[in-house]
mmCIF file of C-alpha atoms in Angstrom:
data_model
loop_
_atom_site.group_PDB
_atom_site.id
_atom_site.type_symbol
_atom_site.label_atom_id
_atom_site.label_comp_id
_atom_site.label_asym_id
_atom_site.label_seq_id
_atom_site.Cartn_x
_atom_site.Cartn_y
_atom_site.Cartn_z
ATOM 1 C CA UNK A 73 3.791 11.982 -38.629
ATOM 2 C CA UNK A 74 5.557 13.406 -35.257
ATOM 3 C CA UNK A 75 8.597 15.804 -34.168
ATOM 4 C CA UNK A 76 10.360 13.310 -33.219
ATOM 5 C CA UNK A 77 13.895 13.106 -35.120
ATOM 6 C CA UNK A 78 15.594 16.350 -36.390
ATOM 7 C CA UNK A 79 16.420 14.841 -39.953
ATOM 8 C CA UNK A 80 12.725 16.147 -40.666
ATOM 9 C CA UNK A 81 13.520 19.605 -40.342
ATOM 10 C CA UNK A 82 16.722 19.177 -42.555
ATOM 11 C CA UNK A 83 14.240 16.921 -45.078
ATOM 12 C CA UNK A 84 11.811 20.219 -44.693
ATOM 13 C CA UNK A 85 14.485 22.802 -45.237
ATOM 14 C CA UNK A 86 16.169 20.840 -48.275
ATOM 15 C CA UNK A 87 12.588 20.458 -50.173
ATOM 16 C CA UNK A 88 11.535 24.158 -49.410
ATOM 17 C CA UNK A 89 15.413 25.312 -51.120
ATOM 18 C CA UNK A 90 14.720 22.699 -53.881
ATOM 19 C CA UNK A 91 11.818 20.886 -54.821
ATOM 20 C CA UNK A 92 9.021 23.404 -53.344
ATOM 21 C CA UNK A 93 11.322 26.506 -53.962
ATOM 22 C CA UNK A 94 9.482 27.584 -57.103
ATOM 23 C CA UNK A 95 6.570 26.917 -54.651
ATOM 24 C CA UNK A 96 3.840 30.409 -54.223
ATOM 25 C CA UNK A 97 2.834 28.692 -51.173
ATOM 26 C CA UNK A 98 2.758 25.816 -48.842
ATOM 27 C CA UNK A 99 0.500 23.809 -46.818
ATOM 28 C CA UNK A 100 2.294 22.060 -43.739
ATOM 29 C CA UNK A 101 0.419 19.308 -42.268
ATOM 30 C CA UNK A 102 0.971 18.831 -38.871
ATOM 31 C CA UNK A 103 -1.981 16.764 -38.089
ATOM 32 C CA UNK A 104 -1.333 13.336 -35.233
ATOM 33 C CA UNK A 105 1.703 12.873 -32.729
ATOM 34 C CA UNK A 106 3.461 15.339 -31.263
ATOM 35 C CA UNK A 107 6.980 15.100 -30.955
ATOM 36 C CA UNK A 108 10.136 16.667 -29.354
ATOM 37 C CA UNK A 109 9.833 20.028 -28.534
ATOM 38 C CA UNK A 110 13.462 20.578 -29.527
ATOM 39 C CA UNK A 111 12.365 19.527 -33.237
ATOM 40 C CA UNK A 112 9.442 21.277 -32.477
ATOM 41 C CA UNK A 113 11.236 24.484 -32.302
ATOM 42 C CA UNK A 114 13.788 23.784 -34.546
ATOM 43 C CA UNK A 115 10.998 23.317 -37.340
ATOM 44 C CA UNK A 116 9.311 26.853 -36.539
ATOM 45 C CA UNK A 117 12.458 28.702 -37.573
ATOM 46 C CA UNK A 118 12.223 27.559 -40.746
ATOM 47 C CA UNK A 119 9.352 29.824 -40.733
ATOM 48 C CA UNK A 120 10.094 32.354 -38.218
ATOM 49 C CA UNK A 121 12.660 34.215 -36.947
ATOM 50 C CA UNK A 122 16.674 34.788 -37.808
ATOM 51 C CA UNK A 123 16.971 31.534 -39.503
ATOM 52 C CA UNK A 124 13.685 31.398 -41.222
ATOM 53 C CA UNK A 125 13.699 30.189 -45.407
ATOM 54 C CA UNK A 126 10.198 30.179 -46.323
ATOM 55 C CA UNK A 127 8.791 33.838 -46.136
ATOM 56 C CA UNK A 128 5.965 32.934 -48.900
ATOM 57 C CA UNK A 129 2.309 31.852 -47.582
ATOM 58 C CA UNK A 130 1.593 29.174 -45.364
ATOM 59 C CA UNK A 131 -1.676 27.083 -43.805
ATOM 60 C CA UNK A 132 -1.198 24.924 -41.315
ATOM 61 C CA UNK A 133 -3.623 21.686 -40.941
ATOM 62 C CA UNK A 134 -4.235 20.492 -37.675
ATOM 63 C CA UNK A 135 -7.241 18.047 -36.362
ATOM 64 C CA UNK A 136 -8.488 16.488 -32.947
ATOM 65 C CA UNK A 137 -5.506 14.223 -33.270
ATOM 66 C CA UNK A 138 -2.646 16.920 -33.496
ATOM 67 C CA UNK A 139 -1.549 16.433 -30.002
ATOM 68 C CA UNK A 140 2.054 17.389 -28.015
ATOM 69 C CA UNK A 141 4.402 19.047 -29.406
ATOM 70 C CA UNK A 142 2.654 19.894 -32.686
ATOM 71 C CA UNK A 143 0.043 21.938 -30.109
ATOM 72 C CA UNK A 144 2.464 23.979 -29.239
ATOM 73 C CA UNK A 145 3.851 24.117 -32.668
ATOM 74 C CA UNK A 146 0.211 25.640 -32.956
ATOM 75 C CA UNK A 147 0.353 27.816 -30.273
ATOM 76 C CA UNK A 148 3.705 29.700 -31.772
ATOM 77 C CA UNK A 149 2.417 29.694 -35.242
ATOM 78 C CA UNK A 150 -0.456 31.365 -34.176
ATOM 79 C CA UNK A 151 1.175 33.959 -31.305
ATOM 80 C CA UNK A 152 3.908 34.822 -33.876
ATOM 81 C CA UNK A 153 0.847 35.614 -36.821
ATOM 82 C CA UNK A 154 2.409 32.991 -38.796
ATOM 83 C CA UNK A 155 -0.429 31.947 -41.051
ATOM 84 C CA UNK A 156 -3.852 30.365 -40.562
ATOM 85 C CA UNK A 157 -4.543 26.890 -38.904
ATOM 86 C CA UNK A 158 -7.003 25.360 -40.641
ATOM 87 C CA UNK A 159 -9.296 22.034 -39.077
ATOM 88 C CA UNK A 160 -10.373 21.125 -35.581
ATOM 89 C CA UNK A 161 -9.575 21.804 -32.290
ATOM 90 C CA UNK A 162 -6.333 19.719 -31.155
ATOM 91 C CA UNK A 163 -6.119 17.336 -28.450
ATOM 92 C CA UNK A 164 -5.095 18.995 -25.629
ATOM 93 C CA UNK A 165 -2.859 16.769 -24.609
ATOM 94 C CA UNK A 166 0.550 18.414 -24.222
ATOM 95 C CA UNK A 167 2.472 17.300 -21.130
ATOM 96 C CA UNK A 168 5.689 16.765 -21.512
ATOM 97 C CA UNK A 169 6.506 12.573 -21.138
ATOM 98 C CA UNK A 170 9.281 10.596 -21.688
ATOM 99 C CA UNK A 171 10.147 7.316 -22.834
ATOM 100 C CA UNK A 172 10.704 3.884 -20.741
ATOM 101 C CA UNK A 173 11.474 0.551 -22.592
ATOM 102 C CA UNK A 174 10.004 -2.303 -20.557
ATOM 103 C CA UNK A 175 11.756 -5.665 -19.956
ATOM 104 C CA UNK A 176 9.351 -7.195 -22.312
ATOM 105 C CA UNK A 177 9.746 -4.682 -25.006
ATOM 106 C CA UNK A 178 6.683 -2.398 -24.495
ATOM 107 C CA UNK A 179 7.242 1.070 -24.101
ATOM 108 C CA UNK A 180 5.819 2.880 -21.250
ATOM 109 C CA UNK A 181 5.102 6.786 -21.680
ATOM 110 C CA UNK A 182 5.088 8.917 -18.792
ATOM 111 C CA UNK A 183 4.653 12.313 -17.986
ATOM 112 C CA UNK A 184 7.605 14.449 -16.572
ATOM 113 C CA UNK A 185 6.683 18.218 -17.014
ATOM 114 C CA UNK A 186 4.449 20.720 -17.287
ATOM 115 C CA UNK A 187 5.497 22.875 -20.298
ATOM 116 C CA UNK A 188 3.642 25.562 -19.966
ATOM 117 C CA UNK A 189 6.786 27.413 -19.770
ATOM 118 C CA UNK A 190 6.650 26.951 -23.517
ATOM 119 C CA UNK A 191 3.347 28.518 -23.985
ATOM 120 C CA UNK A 192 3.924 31.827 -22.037
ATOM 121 C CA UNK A 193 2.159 30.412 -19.546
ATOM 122 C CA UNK A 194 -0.973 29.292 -21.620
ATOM 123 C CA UNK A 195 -2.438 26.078 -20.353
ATOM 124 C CA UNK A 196 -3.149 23.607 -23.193
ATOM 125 C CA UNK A 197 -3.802 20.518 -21.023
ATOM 126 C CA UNK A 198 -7.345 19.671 -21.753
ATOM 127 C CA UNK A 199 -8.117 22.560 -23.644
ATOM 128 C CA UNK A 200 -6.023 22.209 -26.912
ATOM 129 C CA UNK A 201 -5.365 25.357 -29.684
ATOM 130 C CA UNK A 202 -8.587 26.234 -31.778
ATOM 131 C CA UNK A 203 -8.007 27.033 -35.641
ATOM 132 C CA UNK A 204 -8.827 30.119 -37.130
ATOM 133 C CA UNK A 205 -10.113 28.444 -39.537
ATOM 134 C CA UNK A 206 -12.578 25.698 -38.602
ATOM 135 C CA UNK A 207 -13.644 22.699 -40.388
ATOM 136 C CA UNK A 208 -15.845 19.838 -39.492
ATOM 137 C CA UNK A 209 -14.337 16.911 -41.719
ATOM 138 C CA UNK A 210 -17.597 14.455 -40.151
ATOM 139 C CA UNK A 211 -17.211 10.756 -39.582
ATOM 140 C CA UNK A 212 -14.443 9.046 -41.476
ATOM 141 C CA UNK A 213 -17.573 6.389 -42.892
ATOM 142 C CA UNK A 214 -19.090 9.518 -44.490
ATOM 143 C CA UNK A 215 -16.136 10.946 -46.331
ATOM 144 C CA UNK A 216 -16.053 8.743 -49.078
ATOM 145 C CA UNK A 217 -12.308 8.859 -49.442
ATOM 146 C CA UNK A 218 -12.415 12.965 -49.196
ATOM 147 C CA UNK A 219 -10.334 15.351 -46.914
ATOM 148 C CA UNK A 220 -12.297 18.169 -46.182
ATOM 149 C CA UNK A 221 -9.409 19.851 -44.063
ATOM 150 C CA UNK A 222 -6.874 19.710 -46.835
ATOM 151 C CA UNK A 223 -9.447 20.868 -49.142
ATOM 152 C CA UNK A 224 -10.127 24.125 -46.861
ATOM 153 C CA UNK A 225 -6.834 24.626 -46.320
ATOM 154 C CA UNK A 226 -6.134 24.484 -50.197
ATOM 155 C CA UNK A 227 -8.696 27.437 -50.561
ATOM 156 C CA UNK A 228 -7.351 29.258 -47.768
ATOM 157 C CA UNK A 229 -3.406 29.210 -49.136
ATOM 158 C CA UNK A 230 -5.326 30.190 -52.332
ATOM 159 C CA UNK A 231 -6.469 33.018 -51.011
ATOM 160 C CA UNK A 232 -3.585 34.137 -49.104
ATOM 161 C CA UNK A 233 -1.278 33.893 -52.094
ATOM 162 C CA UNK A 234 -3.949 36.553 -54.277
ATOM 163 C CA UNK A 235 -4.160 38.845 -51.495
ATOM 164 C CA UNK A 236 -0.388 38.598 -51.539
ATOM 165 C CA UNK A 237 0.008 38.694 -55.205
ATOM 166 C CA UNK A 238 -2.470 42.338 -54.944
ATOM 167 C CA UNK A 239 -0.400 43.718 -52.441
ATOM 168 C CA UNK A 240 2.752 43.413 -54.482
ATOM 169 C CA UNK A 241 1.280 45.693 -57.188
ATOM 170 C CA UNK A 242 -0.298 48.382 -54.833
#
């Protein structure tokens, strides 16, 4: 549901080395609350970089609700050529905020910093990350218990793991 704790990247990198490693590809769903950008980061390695496990196919899903950290999460995936994002345009709601417990146990949420620094510059206030993939999943009344972006997603990993499959006996 969010970035929040860092026991989700160790949950992510423990099912990728056991249950999902016989897995041809994956679809990560990173749709709603954002998160910490520390765990934001630290979950993009898994996929990128000098500590990355998973080098087979991935989709990300992201809707109108993926906001925070999991736009930049986005951003990365896409400016590193990760995979496809598949779904609708996120929030655009990624300024950094912290945390204030209130005397009567409310929380207040506040923002502290611009993060663009974490975007090479790339403003995402307002504007959010477009898929490359997108899919209008209509009214949640009209879906009659359906989820159109996992389903397009599905087809697109599907399709990434036979052009992947061709290329290996080129």
């Amino acid at each position: 549901w969010h970035f929040m704790n860092p026991g989700i990247v160790a949950l992510l990198r423990k099912a990728l080395e056991n249950e999902l490693a016989g897995a041809d590809g994956l679809v990560l769903d990173v749709r709603g609350r954002g998160g910490r950008s520390d765990v934001m980061f630290s979950a993009l390695s898994v996929f990128s970089g000098k500590d990355a496990g998973w080098k087979k196919p991935v989709v990300v899903l992201q809707d109108h609700g993926t906001r925070s950290a999991k736009e930049i999460f986005a951003w990365a995936w896409k400016e590193r050529g990760l995979g496809k994002i598949v779904g609708e345009r996120s929030a655009g709601a990624v300024i950094g905020c912290t945390f204030k417990k209130l005397f009567d146990g409310s929380i207040l949420m506040h923002p502290v910093m611009d993060v663009k620094r974490m975007t090479r510059g790339e403003n995402l206030e307002g504007k959010g990350v477009e898929p490359d993939v997108p899919v209008d999943q209509g009214s949640l009344e009209f879906r009659n218990g359906k989820d159109p972006i996992l389903d397009r997603g599905l087809d697109v990993l599907i399709e990434r793991m036979k052009e992947r499959a061709s290329r290996r006996f080129l």
